[in-house]
Amino acid sequence: MKPDLFEAPDYYNLDDLLTDEHKLIRDSAREWVKKSVSPIIEEYAQKAEFPNHLIKELADIGAFGPYIPEEYGGPGLDQISYGLIMQEIERGDSGIRSTASVQSSLVMYPILKYGNEEQKMRFLPKLATGELMGCFGLTEPDHGSNPGGMTTNYKDKGDHYLLNGAKLWISNSPFADIAIVWAKNEEGRIHGLIVERGMEGFTTPETHNKWSLRASSTGELIFNDVKVPKENLLPNKSGLGAPLGCLDSARYGIAWGAVGAAMDCYDTALRYSKERVQFGRPIGGFQLQQKKLAEMITEITKAQLLAWRLGVLKNEGKASSAQISMAKRNNVEMAIKVAREARQILGGMGITGDYSIMRHMMNLESVITYEGTHDVHLLITGLDITGLNAFK
Ligand code: TGC
Ligand code: FAD
């Protein structure tokens, strides 16, 4: 891959909206991506392997649970800091951002919000340092967009719970030490359980043959009469709203992350358009290429503003689930469109691994599907504005 010459586009001076602390956090994540992600990511994506050696470094830049309070081992940052870290990591690769999102919003968040004090003290500090890695099991082979239909279940056996079922498409499952698993009890009520690697009957086979998110490890979670200690049940929230609450946090991070991927594609295409000469002049001088670039920076700027405003609402505790859905949907679609246009500007070179664009484009095909598909988020907006539920 070519050297990383990334210069972040900031067409509307959005830096003026950030505090010095935000900029410091953002810049250190940006530098880390340049130093540690860009030089190796193409190779890992090509061989379809997660770069495990980045785990400790991700923890060091505060990417695991940025908003987790210091008393539980987190850095206690605000939501805009969390968003900026996700933006910078996804500027490098969506798969690396996935690992950070899952650890932060889908593993640490449910333990923080729904766990008891003992669970928080036992797991959160080690998750913050990457000593423990986690995954989140909601999706099942027959229940993706409709997780409420899940069949994974547990029975009360007196001194333990007995867990059975299967989860599919689980980021980080092949190497995770713990899994937050959503399962129904005998009354059909959904609860979260902390399932630990090594429990008998629990396996995590890897999913191969992905054309997307290749530097992220994806797999299954299979539970065959797994005895889960009673103290591993998350006691403080039940029902589908519990896992969906975690998704709100992760979807928020994706709204920022997708902007990072788009910024990288735009910056690469802009630089290329000024250097590549055809018909005796840089292709950036042709109106058709300028149209692409001008539309890209316009859409990126709008998405940056949406993410920032959502961050302010999150900090104030006022962001609704539907607002988060709108930002996730808009910003991921924007990023895919930017990636497709940027790839064309590079002509044939755009399909090679010498540049990041094709990898981003392929990655974003997962990002537009996971954490609620593009269609599902549209229907959430539809429900919010009409009051009429298209899912029922
Ligand atoms: P519905 O009847 O609407 O709601 C059930 C209960 O949940 C509450 N609720 C929410 N709570 C918090 N946050 C949200 N976003 C919420 N949305 C709904 C709701 O108030 C209700 O509470 P209660 O107390 O009345 O019971 O549920 P439904 O069955 O009709 O489904 C609604 C729908 C389709 C929107 C929802 O199921 C959905 O979002 N489906 C998409 C599934 C999804 O996003 N899966 C993601 C899996 S994890 C993943 O992809 C990780 S990838 C990570 C990575 O690698 O980065
Ligand atoms: P389906 O739900 O079968 O949807 C198929 C199509 O039907 C979609 O286009 C969808 O929009 C459409 N559709 C469905 N319902 C409706 C409707 N009511 N109206 C209109 N159209 C509809 N899950 C986890 O739990 N944990 C993870 O860590 C995780 N990581 C993932 C990593 C990757 C790389 C991928 C690809 C997925 C991951 N997922 C994870 C699963 C992801 O959340 C699901 O793929 C997603 O929710 C969609 O479910 P599905 O694939 O079963 O598609």
Short mmCIF file of C-alpha atoms and ligand atoms in Angstrom, two decimals:
data_model
loop_
_atom_site.label_atom_id
_atom_site.label_comp_id
_atom_site.label_asym_id
_atom_site.label_seq_id
_atom_site.Cartn_x
_atom_site.Cartn_y
_atom_site.Cartn_z
CA MET A 1 0.00 0.00 0.00
CA LYS A 2 1.15 3.57 -0.73
CA PRO A 3 2.38 5.74 2.19
CA ASP A 4 -0.46 7.24 4.24
CA LEU A 5 -0.56 10.95 3.30
CA PHE A 6 -4.03 11.54 4.79
CA GLU A 7 -5.10 15.13 5.37
CA ALA A 8 -8.51 15.40 7.01
CA PRO A 9 -11.10 17.45 5.11
CA ASP A 10 -12.78 20.09 7.31
CA TYR A 11 -14.62 22.31 4.84
CA TYR A 12 -16.84 24.05 7.41
CA ASN A 13 -14.15 24.56 10.09
CA LEU A 14 -15.78 22.02 12.37
CA ASP A 15 -12.61 21.96 14.44
CA ASP A 16 -13.93 25.22 15.92
CA LEU A 17 -16.75 23.20 17.50
CA LEU A 18 -14.34 20.89 19.32
CA THR A 19 -12.58 21.47 22.63
CA ASP A 20 -8.80 21.27 22.94
CA GLU A 21 -9.28 17.90 24.65
CA HIS A 22 -11.37 16.59 21.74
CA LYS A 23 -8.69 17.65 19.27
CA LEU A 24 -5.93 16.06 21.33
CA ILE A 25 -7.81 12.76 21.54
CA ARG A 26 -8.70 12.87 17.83
CA ASP A 27 -5.14 13.73 16.78
CA SER A 28 -3.56 10.99 18.86
CA ALA A 29 -5.98 8.42 17.36
CA ARG A 30 -5.18 9.83 13.90
CA GLU A 31 -1.45 9.51 14.44
CA TRP A 32 -1.87 5.98 15.76
CA VAL A 33 -3.81 4.94 12.64
CA LYS A 34 -1.05 6.37 10.43
CA LYS A 35 1.66 4.63 12.41
CA SER A 36 0.08 1.28 13.25
CA VAL A 37 -2.92 0.59 10.99
CA SER A 38 -2.15 2.00 7.53
CA PRO A 39 1.16 0.17 7.02
CA ILE A 40 -0.28 -3.31 7.76
CA ILE A 41 -4.00 -3.24 7.05
CA GLU A 42 -3.94 -4.16 3.38
CA GLU A 43 -1.88 -7.27 4.09
CA TYR A 44 -4.23 -8.40 6.89
CA ALA A 45 -7.33 -7.70 4.77
CA GLN A 46 -5.87 -9.68 1.87
CA LYS A 47 -5.12 -12.67 4.08
CA ALA A 48 -8.47 -12.27 5.91
CA GLU A 49 -6.98 -12.05 9.36
CA PHE A 50 -7.59 -9.73 12.30
CA PRO A 51 -4.33 -8.05 13.40
CA ASN A 52 -4.35 -9.28 16.99
CA HIS A 53 -1.26 -7.33 17.87
CA LEU A 54 -3.31 -4.09 17.65
CA ILE A 55 -5.43 -4.98 20.68
CA LYS A 56 -3.04 -3.55 23.27
CA GLU A 57 -2.50 -0.40 21.19
CA LEU A 58 -6.25 0.12 20.75
CA ALA A 59 -6.57 -0.02 24.52
CA ASP A 60 -3.72 2.47 24.88
CA ILE A 61 -5.46 5.09 22.69
CA GLY A 62 -8.63 4.69 24.78
CA ALA A 63 -10.64 2.90 22.09
CA PHE A 64 -12.08 0.32 24.49
CA GLY A 65 -14.90 1.99 26.40
CA PRO A 66 -13.93 5.66 25.95
CA TYR A 67 -16.95 6.76 28.00
CA ILE A 68 -16.59 4.11 30.72
CA PRO A 69 -16.06 5.90 34.07
CA GLU A 70 -12.57 5.91 35.56
CA GLU A 71 -13.73 3.93 38.62
CA TYR A 72 -14.22 0.95 36.26
CA GLY A 73 -10.94 1.40 34.41
CA GLY A 74 -12.20 3.55 31.50
CA PRO A 75 -10.98 7.02 30.54
CA GLY A 76 -14.38 8.63 31.32
CA LEU A 77 -14.52 10.68 28.11
CA ASP A 78 -17.60 12.30 26.58
CA GLN A 79 -19.60 11.08 23.58
CA ILE A 80 -17.95 13.39 21.06
CA SER A 81 -14.55 11.96 22.05
CA TYR A 82 -15.98 8.46 21.54
CA GLY A 83 -17.26 9.48 18.10
CA LEU A 84 -13.97 11.07 17.07
CA ILE A 85 -12.02 7.94 18.06
CA MET A 86 -14.40 5.79 15.97
CA GLN A 87 -14.06 8.21 13.04
CA GLU A 88 -10.28 8.00 13.09
CA ILE A 89 -10.11 4.23 13.47
CA GLU A 90 -12.58 3.66 10.63
CA ARG A 91 -10.54 6.09 8.52
CA GLY A 92 -8.02 3.25 8.76
CA ASP A 93 -10.41 0.30 8.43
CA SER A 94 -14.03 -0.51 9.34
CA GLY A 95 -12.99 -3.91 10.65
CA ILE A 96 -10.66 -2.43 13.25
CA ARG A 97 -13.38 0.04 14.24
CA SER A 98 -15.77 -2.91 14.54
CA THR A 99 -13.54 -4.50 17.14
CA ALA A 100 -13.45 -1.27 19.12
CA SER A 101 -17.23 -0.70 18.77
CA VAL A 102 -18.11 -4.19 19.87
CA GLN A 103 -15.79 -4.07 22.87
CA SER A 104 -17.05 -0.60 23.91
CA SER A 105 -20.74 -0.46 23.10
CA LEU A 106 -21.79 -4.08 22.92
CA VAL A 107 -19.74 -5.63 25.72
CA MET A 108 -18.66 -2.93 28.19
CA TYR A 109 -21.86 -0.88 27.81
CA PRO A 110 -24.28 -3.70 28.79
CA ILE A 111 -22.09 -4.66 31.74
CA LEU A 112 -21.99 -1.01 32.85
CA LYS A 113 -25.72 -0.40 32.36
CA TYR A 114 -27.28 -3.76 33.19
CA GLY A 115 -24.65 -5.47 35.34
CA ASN A 116 -24.25 -5.50 39.11
CA GLU A 117 -21.30 -4.00 40.97
CA GLU A 118 -19.46 -7.29 41.18
CA GLN A 119 -19.76 -7.89 37.41
CA LYS A 120 -18.57 -4.34 36.68
CA MET A 121 -15.51 -4.68 38.91
CA ARG A 122 -14.72 -8.14 37.59
CA PHE A 123 -14.93 -7.43 33.87
CA LEU A 124 -14.75 -3.73 32.97
CA PRO A 125 -11.14 -2.90 33.96
CA LYS A 126 -9.80 -5.93 32.06
CA LEU A 127 -11.96 -5.13 29.02
CA ALA A 128 -10.62 -1.56 29.03
CA THR A 129 -7.00 -2.77 28.81
CA GLY A 130 -7.77 -5.50 26.26
CA GLU A 131 -6.69 -8.18 28.73
CA LEU A 132 -10.17 -9.57 28.10
CA MET A 133 -11.90 -9.29 24.72
CA GLY A 134 -15.64 -9.66 24.24
CA CYS A 135 -18.31 -10.21 21.61
CA PHE A 136 -22.09 -9.67 21.39
CA GLY A 137 -24.49 -12.40 20.36
CA LEU A 138 -27.91 -11.18 19.22
CA THR A 139 -28.32 -12.32 15.59
CA GLU A 140 -29.37 -15.92 14.91
CA PRO A 141 -29.48 -17.95 11.71
CA ASP A 142 -33.26 -17.39 11.43
CA HIS A 143 -33.52 -14.04 13.24
CA GLY A 144 -31.50 -11.10 11.92
CA SER A 145 -33.60 -7.95 11.51
CA ASN A 146 -36.16 -9.50 13.83
CA PRO A 147 -34.12 -10.40 16.93
CA GLY A 148 -37.28 -10.51 19.07
CA GLY A 149 -38.03 -13.90 17.45
CA MET A 150 -34.82 -15.47 18.83
CA THR A 151 -34.93 -19.10 19.93
CA THR A 152 -31.70 -19.26 21.98
CA ASN A 153 -32.91 -20.03 25.48
CA TYR A 154 -31.91 -20.91 29.02
CA LYS A 155 -33.56 -22.91 31.76
CA ASP A 156 -33.21 -22.46 35.50
CA LYS A 157 -31.56 -25.61 36.90
CA GLY A 158 -31.37 -24.47 40.51
CA ASP A 159 -27.69 -23.67 40.99
CA HIS A 160 -27.04 -22.71 37.32
CA TYR A 161 -28.72 -21.88 34.00
CA LEU A 162 -28.63 -24.30 31.05
CA LEU A 163 -28.12 -22.46 27.75
CA ASN A 164 -28.96 -23.80 24.27
CA GLY A 165 -29.05 -22.24 20.82
CA ALA A 166 -26.84 -20.59 18.22
CA LYS A 167 -25.79 -17.11 17.13
CA LEU A 168 -24.46 -16.19 13.69
CA TRP A 169 -22.39 -13.33 12.26
CA ILE A 170 -20.71 -12.46 15.52
CA SER A 171 -17.79 -10.01 15.28
CA ASN A 172 -14.75 -11.09 17.33
CA SER A 173 -16.36 -14.40 18.39
CA PRO A 174 -13.45 -16.61 17.26
CA PHE A 175 -11.05 -15.01 19.74
CA ALA A 176 -13.30 -13.40 22.37
CA ASP A 177 -12.82 -14.39 26.00
CA ILE A 178 -16.42 -13.58 26.89
CA ALA A 179 -19.69 -13.25 24.99
CA ILE A 180 -22.69 -11.14 25.95
CA VAL A 181 -25.45 -13.50 24.85
CA TRP A 182 -29.11 -12.58 24.54
CA ALA A 183 -31.43 -15.50 25.29
CA LYS A 184 -35.00 -16.16 26.39
CA ASN A 185 -35.91 -17.62 29.78
CA GLU A 186 -38.73 -20.10 30.34
CA GLU A 187 -41.28 -17.26 30.28
CA GLY A 188 -39.93 -16.04 26.91
CA ARG A 189 -38.33 -12.91 28.42
CA ILE A 190 -34.96 -11.84 26.93
CA HIS A 191 -31.99 -11.50 29.30
CA GLY A 192 -28.26 -10.99 28.81
CA LEU A 193 -25.81 -13.65 30.01
CA ILE A 194 -22.03 -13.45 30.22
CA VAL A 195 -20.74 -16.67 28.65
CA GLU A 196 -17.04 -17.38 29.14
CA ARG A 197 -14.66 -19.22 26.82
CA GLY A 198 -13.91 -22.64 28.24
CA MET A 199 -17.45 -23.34 29.46
CA GLU A 200 -18.32 -26.86 28.38
CA GLY A 201 -20.59 -27.03 25.30
CA PHE A 202 -19.65 -23.51 24.11
CA THR A 203 -17.89 -23.22 20.72
CA THR A 204 -17.09 -20.31 18.38
CA PRO A 205 -16.38 -21.49 14.82
CA GLU A 206 -15.05 -18.83 12.43
CA THR A 207 -17.01 -17.70 9.35
CA HIS A 208 -14.86 -17.73 6.20
CA ASN A 209 -15.22 -16.53 2.60
CA LYS A 210 -16.12 -12.91 3.36
CA TRP A 211 -15.47 -10.30 0.65
CA SER A 212 -16.08 -7.57 3.20
CA LEU A 213 -14.60 -6.67 6.60
CA ARG A 214 -11.81 -9.13 5.93
CA ALA A 215 -9.52 -7.73 8.64
CA SER A 216 -12.25 -8.44 11.21
CA SER A 217 -12.81 -11.88 12.64
CA THR A 218 -16.44 -13.07 12.39
CA GLY A 219 -17.93 -16.29 13.66
CA GLU A 220 -20.72 -18.20 15.33
CA LEU A 221 -21.60 -18.86 18.96
CA ILE A 222 -22.93 -22.35 19.60
CA PHE A 223 -24.42 -23.37 22.94
CA ASN A 224 -24.99 -27.01 23.57
CA ASP A 225 -26.23 -27.50 27.15
CA VAL A 226 -23.85 -24.84 28.47
CA LYS A 227 -23.95 -24.50 32.26
CA VAL A 228 -23.83 -20.77 32.98
CA PRO A 229 -23.33 -19.72 36.63
CA LYS A 230 -26.24 -17.69 37.96
CA GLU A 231 -23.94 -14.80 38.84
CA ASN A 232 -23.31 -14.35 35.07
CA LEU A 233 -26.84 -13.10 34.35
CA LEU A 234 -27.04 -9.32 33.80
CA PRO A 235 -29.70 -8.49 36.40
CA ASN A 236 -30.67 -4.89 35.80
CA LYS A 237 -32.60 -4.92 32.51
CA SER A 238 -34.54 -7.48 30.49
CA GLY A 239 -36.63 -7.50 27.31
CA LEU A 240 -35.63 -6.66 23.73
CA GLY A 241 -35.00 -3.07 24.82
CA ALA A 242 -31.84 -4.26 26.64
CA PRO A 243 -29.86 -5.36 23.55
CA LEU A 244 -31.41 -2.56 21.48
CA GLY A 245 -30.13 -0.04 24.03
CA CYS A 246 -26.58 -1.31 23.39
CA LEU A 247 -27.18 -0.99 19.66
CA ASP A 248 -28.04 2.69 20.11
CA SER A 249 -24.55 3.26 21.47
CA ALA A 250 -22.84 1.22 18.74
CA ARG A 251 -24.92 2.77 15.93
CA TYR A 252 -23.93 6.20 17.22
CA GLY A 253 -20.24 5.24 16.91
CA ILE A 254 -20.83 3.94 13.38
CA ALA A 255 -22.40 7.27 12.36
CA TRP A 256 -19.01 8.83 13.12
CA GLY A 257 -16.93 5.91 11.86
CA ALA A 258 -18.47 5.94 8.39
CA VAL A 259 -17.50 9.59 8.05
CA GLY A 260 -13.89 8.54 8.65
CA ALA A 261 -13.99 5.97 5.83
CA ALA A 262 -15.52 8.59 3.50
CA MET A 263 -12.90 11.19 4.46
CA ASP A 264 -10.14 8.75 3.56
CA CYS A 265 -11.68 7.93 0.15
CA TYR A 266 -12.22 11.60 -0.66
CA ASP A 267 -8.72 12.62 0.40
CA THR A 268 -7.16 9.82 -1.66
CA ALA A 269 -9.21 10.69 -4.76
CA LEU A 270 -8.54 14.43 -4.43
CA ARG A 271 -4.77 13.88 -4.25
CA TYR A 272 -4.85 11.42 -7.15
CA SER A 273 -6.92 13.80 -9.29
CA LYS A 274 -4.26 16.49 -8.96
CA GLU A 275 -1.39 14.15 -9.81
CA ARG A 276 -2.83 11.96 -12.58
CA VAL A 277 -2.38 13.56 -16.00
CA GLN A 278 -4.47 12.60 -19.04
CA PHE A 279 -4.95 14.60 -22.24
CA GLY A 280 -2.09 16.81 -21.09
CA ARG A 281 -3.56 17.99 -17.79
CA PRO A 282 -4.48 16.74 -14.31
CA ILE A 283 -7.77 14.86 -14.38
CA GLY A 284 -8.91 17.05 -11.44
CA GLY A 285 -9.21 19.87 -13.96
CA PHE A 286 -11.97 18.08 -15.88
CA GLN A 287 -15.49 19.14 -14.94
CA LEU A 288 -16.76 15.57 -14.58
CA GLN A 289 -14.12 14.78 -11.95
CA GLN A 290 -14.72 18.08 -10.17
CA LYS A 291 -18.43 17.26 -9.97
CA LYS A 292 -17.61 14.00 -8.20
CA LEU A 293 -15.17 15.65 -5.78
CA ALA A 294 -17.43 18.65 -5.07
CA GLU A 295 -20.40 16.40 -4.32
CA MET A 296 -18.26 14.18 -2.09
CA ILE A 297 -17.04 17.04 0.09
CA THR A 298 -20.58 18.44 0.29
CA GLU A 299 -21.99 15.13 1.51
CA ILE A 300 -19.08 14.53 3.89
CA THR A 301 -19.56 17.97 5.41
CA LYS A 302 -23.29 17.37 5.95
CA ALA A 303 -22.52 14.00 7.58
CA GLN A 304 -19.85 15.55 9.81
CA LEU A 305 -22.40 18.10 11.03
CA LEU A 306 -25.00 15.39 11.66
CA ALA A 307 -22.52 13.33 13.70
CA TRP A 308 -21.36 16.34 15.69
CA ARG A 309 -24.92 17.48 16.50
CA LEU A 310 -25.87 13.94 17.50
CA GLY A 311 -22.83 13.91 19.79
CA VAL A 312 -24.01 17.09 21.48
CA LEU A 313 -27.47 15.56 21.97
CA LYS A 314 -25.88 12.36 23.33
CA ASN A 315 -23.79 14.35 25.78
CA GLU A 316 -26.97 16.08 26.97
CA GLY A 317 -28.77 12.73 27.26
CA LYS A 318 -31.29 13.87 24.64
CA ALA A 319 -30.48 11.76 21.54
CA SER A 320 -33.42 9.53 20.63
CA SER A 321 -33.04 6.05 19.12
CA ALA A 322 -34.70 7.32 15.95
CA GLN A 323 -32.21 10.21 15.65
CA ILE A 324 -29.37 7.70 16.00
CA SER A 325 -30.94 5.51 13.29
CA MET A 326 -31.15 8.45 10.91
CA ALA A 327 -27.47 9.31 11.39
CA LYS A 328 -26.28 5.70 11.05
CA ARG A 329 -28.29 5.22 7.87
CA ASN A 330 -27.43 8.53 6.27
CA ASN A 331 -23.72 8.46 7.04
CA VAL A 332 -23.10 4.87 5.96
CA GLU A 333 -24.95 5.39 2.69
CA MET A 334 -23.01 8.61 2.16
CA ALA A 335 -19.73 6.76 2.75
CA ILE A 336 -20.56 3.97 0.30
CA LYS A 337 -21.47 6.50 -2.39
CA VAL A 338 -18.27 8.47 -1.75
CA ALA A 339 -16.22 5.26 -1.95
CA ARG A 340 -17.82 4.28 -5.27
CA GLU A 341 -17.22 7.72 -6.82
CA ALA A 342 -13.68 7.94 -5.41
CA ARG A 343 -12.82 4.56 -6.87
CA GLN A 344 -13.83 5.73 -10.32
CA ILE A 345 -11.56 8.77 -10.07
CA LEU A 346 -8.62 6.40 -9.64
CA GLY A 347 -9.54 4.47 -12.78
CA GLY A 348 -7.90 1.03 -12.86
CA MET A 349 -5.67 1.87 -9.90
CA GLY A 350 -8.83 2.17 -7.82
CA ILE A 351 -9.37 -1.56 -7.77
CA THR A 352 -5.92 -2.35 -6.39
CA GLY A 353 -4.74 -2.70 -2.82
CA ASP A 354 -2.22 0.07 -3.45
CA TYR A 355 -4.99 2.42 -2.35
CA SER A 356 -7.52 2.06 0.48
CA ILE A 357 -10.69 2.87 -1.46
CA MET A 358 -11.76 -0.56 -2.67
CA ARG A 359 -11.21 -2.02 0.81
CA HIS A 360 -13.36 0.74 2.36
CA MET A 361 -16.05 0.16 -0.26
CA MET A 362 -16.19 -3.56 0.42
CA ASN A 363 -16.12 -3.03 4.19
CA LEU A 364 -19.02 -0.58 4.02
CA GLU A 365 -21.20 -3.32 2.49
CA SER A 366 -21.12 -4.94 5.94
CA VAL A 367 -21.52 -1.67 7.79
CA ILE A 368 -24.70 -0.85 5.84
CA THR A 369 -26.13 -4.25 6.90
CA TYR A 370 -25.02 -4.77 10.48
CA GLU A 371 -26.38 -2.87 13.47
CA GLY A 372 -29.70 -2.68 11.60
CA THR A 373 -29.95 -2.73 7.82
CA HIS A 374 -30.42 0.36 5.69
CA ASP A 375 -34.09 -0.64 5.29
CA VAL A 376 -34.66 -1.20 9.00
CA HIS A 377 -33.35 2.27 9.86
CA LEU A 378 -35.58 3.84 7.23
CA LEU A 379 -38.58 2.08 8.77
CA ILE A 380 -37.54 3.29 12.24
CA THR A 381 -37.62 6.87 10.89
CA GLY A 382 -40.95 6.10 9.20
CA LEU A 383 -42.41 4.87 12.48
CA ASP A 384 -41.06 7.87 14.36
CA ILE A 385 -42.58 10.47 12.03
CA THR A 386 -45.91 8.76 11.29
CA GLY A 387 -46.55 6.83 14.47
CA LEU A 388 -47.43 3.84 12.23
CA ASN A 389 -45.36 0.67 12.75
CA ALA A 390 -44.31 -1.09 9.53
CA PHE A 391 -42.78 -4.00 11.49
CA LYS A 392 -46.01 -5.26 13.07
P1 TGC B 1 -40.20 -3.20 19.38
O1 TGC B 1 -41.51 -3.79 19.78
O2 TGC B 1 -40.21 -1.96 18.55
O3 TGC B 1 -39.31 -2.89 20.66
C1 TGC B 1 -39.11 -3.85 21.71
C2 TGC B 1 -38.68 -3.11 22.94
O4 TGC B 1 -37.41 -2.45 22.68
C3 TGC B 1 -37.54 -1.03 22.84
N1 TGC B 1 -36.69 -0.42 21.82
C4 TGC B 1 -35.52 0.14 22.07
N2 TGC B 1 -34.86 0.34 23.23
C5 TGC B 1 -33.67 0.94 23.17
N3 TGC B 1 -33.10 1.33 22.01
C6 TGC B 1 -33.73 1.13 20.81
N4 TGC B 1 -33.14 1.50 19.68
C7 TGC B 1 -35.00 0.52 20.81
N5 TGC B 1 -35.88 0.17 19.85
C8 TGC B 1 -36.92 -0.41 20.48
C9 TGC B 1 -39.02 -0.76 22.68
O5 TGC B 1 -39.38 0.43 23.32
C10 TGC B 1 -39.63 -1.98 23.33
O6 TGC B 1 -39.53 -1.83 24.73
P2 TGC B 1 -40.67 -2.44 25.70
O7 TGC B 1 -40.23 -2.03 27.06
O8 TGC B 1 -41.94 -1.82 25.23
O9 TGC B 1 -40.63 -3.93 25.48
O10 TGC B 1 -39.34 -4.33 18.67
P3 TGC B 1 -39.56 -5.08 17.29
O11 TGC B 1 -39.49 -6.54 17.57
O12 TGC B 1 -40.77 -4.56 16.56
O13 TGC B 1 -38.24 -4.68 16.47
C11 TGC B 1 -37.95 -3.36 16.16
C12 TGC B 1 -36.69 -3.29 15.26
C13 TGC B 1 -36.92 -3.97 13.93
C14 TGC B 1 -36.42 -1.83 15.02
C15 TGC B 1 -35.48 -3.92 15.99
O14 TGC B 1 -35.67 -5.25 16.25
C16 TGC B 1 -34.19 -3.74 15.25
O15 TGC B 1 -33.52 -2.72 15.45
N6 TGC B 1 -33.75 -4.71 14.38
C17 TGC B 1 -32.40 -4.67 13.81
C18 TGC B 1 -31.53 -5.70 14.48
C19 TGC B 1 -30.12 -5.24 14.64
O16 TGC B 1 -29.78 -4.07 14.56
N7 TGC B 1 -29.25 -6.17 14.94
C20 TGC B 1 -27.88 -5.85 15.20
C21 TGC B 1 -27.13 -7.02 15.76
S1 TGC B 1 -25.61 -6.57 16.51
C22 TGC B 1 -24.61 -6.16 15.23
O17 TGC B 1 -24.97 -6.10 14.11
C23 TGC B 1 -23.22 -5.85 15.63
S2 TGC B 1 -22.15 -5.49 14.32
C24 TGC B 1 -20.93 -4.80 15.27
C25 TGC B 1 -19.72 -4.46 14.59
O18 TGC B 1 -18.99 -5.35 14.11
O19 TGC B 1 -19.40 -3.24 14.60
P1 FAD B 2 -32.32 -10.23 7.18
O1 FAD B 2 -32.94 -9.74 8.44
O2 FAD B 2 -32.67 -11.58 6.70
O3 FAD B 2 -32.65 -9.17 6.04
C1 FAD B 2 -32.54 -9.50 4.64
C2 FAD B 2 -33.12 -8.31 3.85
O4 FAD B 2 -34.50 -8.16 4.17
C3 FAD B 2 -32.44 -6.99 4.17
O5 FAD B 2 -32.30 -6.22 3.02
C4 FAD B 2 -33.43 -6.33 5.11
O6 FAD B 2 -33.35 -4.90 5.08
C5 FAD B 2 -34.75 -6.82 4.57
N1 FAD B 2 -35.82 -6.79 5.59
C6 FAD B 2 -35.88 -7.49 6.75
N2 FAD B 2 -36.97 -7.16 7.43
C7 FAD B 2 -37.63 -6.23 6.70
C8 FAD B 2 -38.81 -5.46 6.88
N3 FAD B 2 -39.58 -5.58 7.98
N4 FAD B 2 -39.18 -4.60 5.91
C9 FAD B 2 -38.40 -4.45 4.80
N5 FAD B 2 -37.27 -5.13 4.57
C10 FAD B 2 -36.89 -6.01 5.51
N6 FAD B 2 -24.87 -9.55 14.80
C11 FAD B 2 -24.64 -9.67 16.14
O7 FAD B 2 -25.52 -10.00 16.92
N7 FAD B 2 -23.40 -9.42 16.65
C12 FAD B 2 -22.35 -9.07 15.86
O8 FAD B 2 -21.25 -8.84 16.35
C13 FAD B 2 -22.57 -8.96 14.45
N8 FAD B 2 -21.52 -8.69 13.62
C14 FAD B 2 -21.73 -8.73 12.26
C15 FAD B 2 -20.63 -8.64 11.40
C16 FAD B 2 -20.81 -8.74 10.02
C17 FAD B 2 -19.62 -8.69 9.12
C18 FAD B 2 -22.11 -8.89 9.49
C19 FAD B 2 -22.34 -8.97 8.01
C20 FAD B 2 -23.19 -8.99 10.34
C21 FAD B 2 -23.02 -8.93 11.73
N9 FAD B 2 -24.09 -9.12 12.61
C22 FAD B 2 -23.87 -9.21 13.96
C23 FAD B 2 -25.41 -9.45 12.08
C24 FAD B 2 -26.18 -8.25 11.52
O9 FAD B 2 -26.65 -7.43 12.55
C25 FAD B 2 -27.31 -8.80 10.66
O10 FAD B 2 -26.71 -9.30 9.48
C26 FAD B 2 -28.36 -7.74 10.34
O11 FAD B 2 -29.06 -7.34 11.50
C27 FAD B 2 -29.35 -8.22 9.27
O12 FAD B 2 -29.82 -9.49 9.54
P2 FAD B 2 -29.79 -10.64 8.39
O13 FAD B 2 -28.41 -10.67 7.84
O14 FAD B 2 -30.34 -11.87 8.98
O15 FAD B 2 -30.73 -10.08 7.25
#
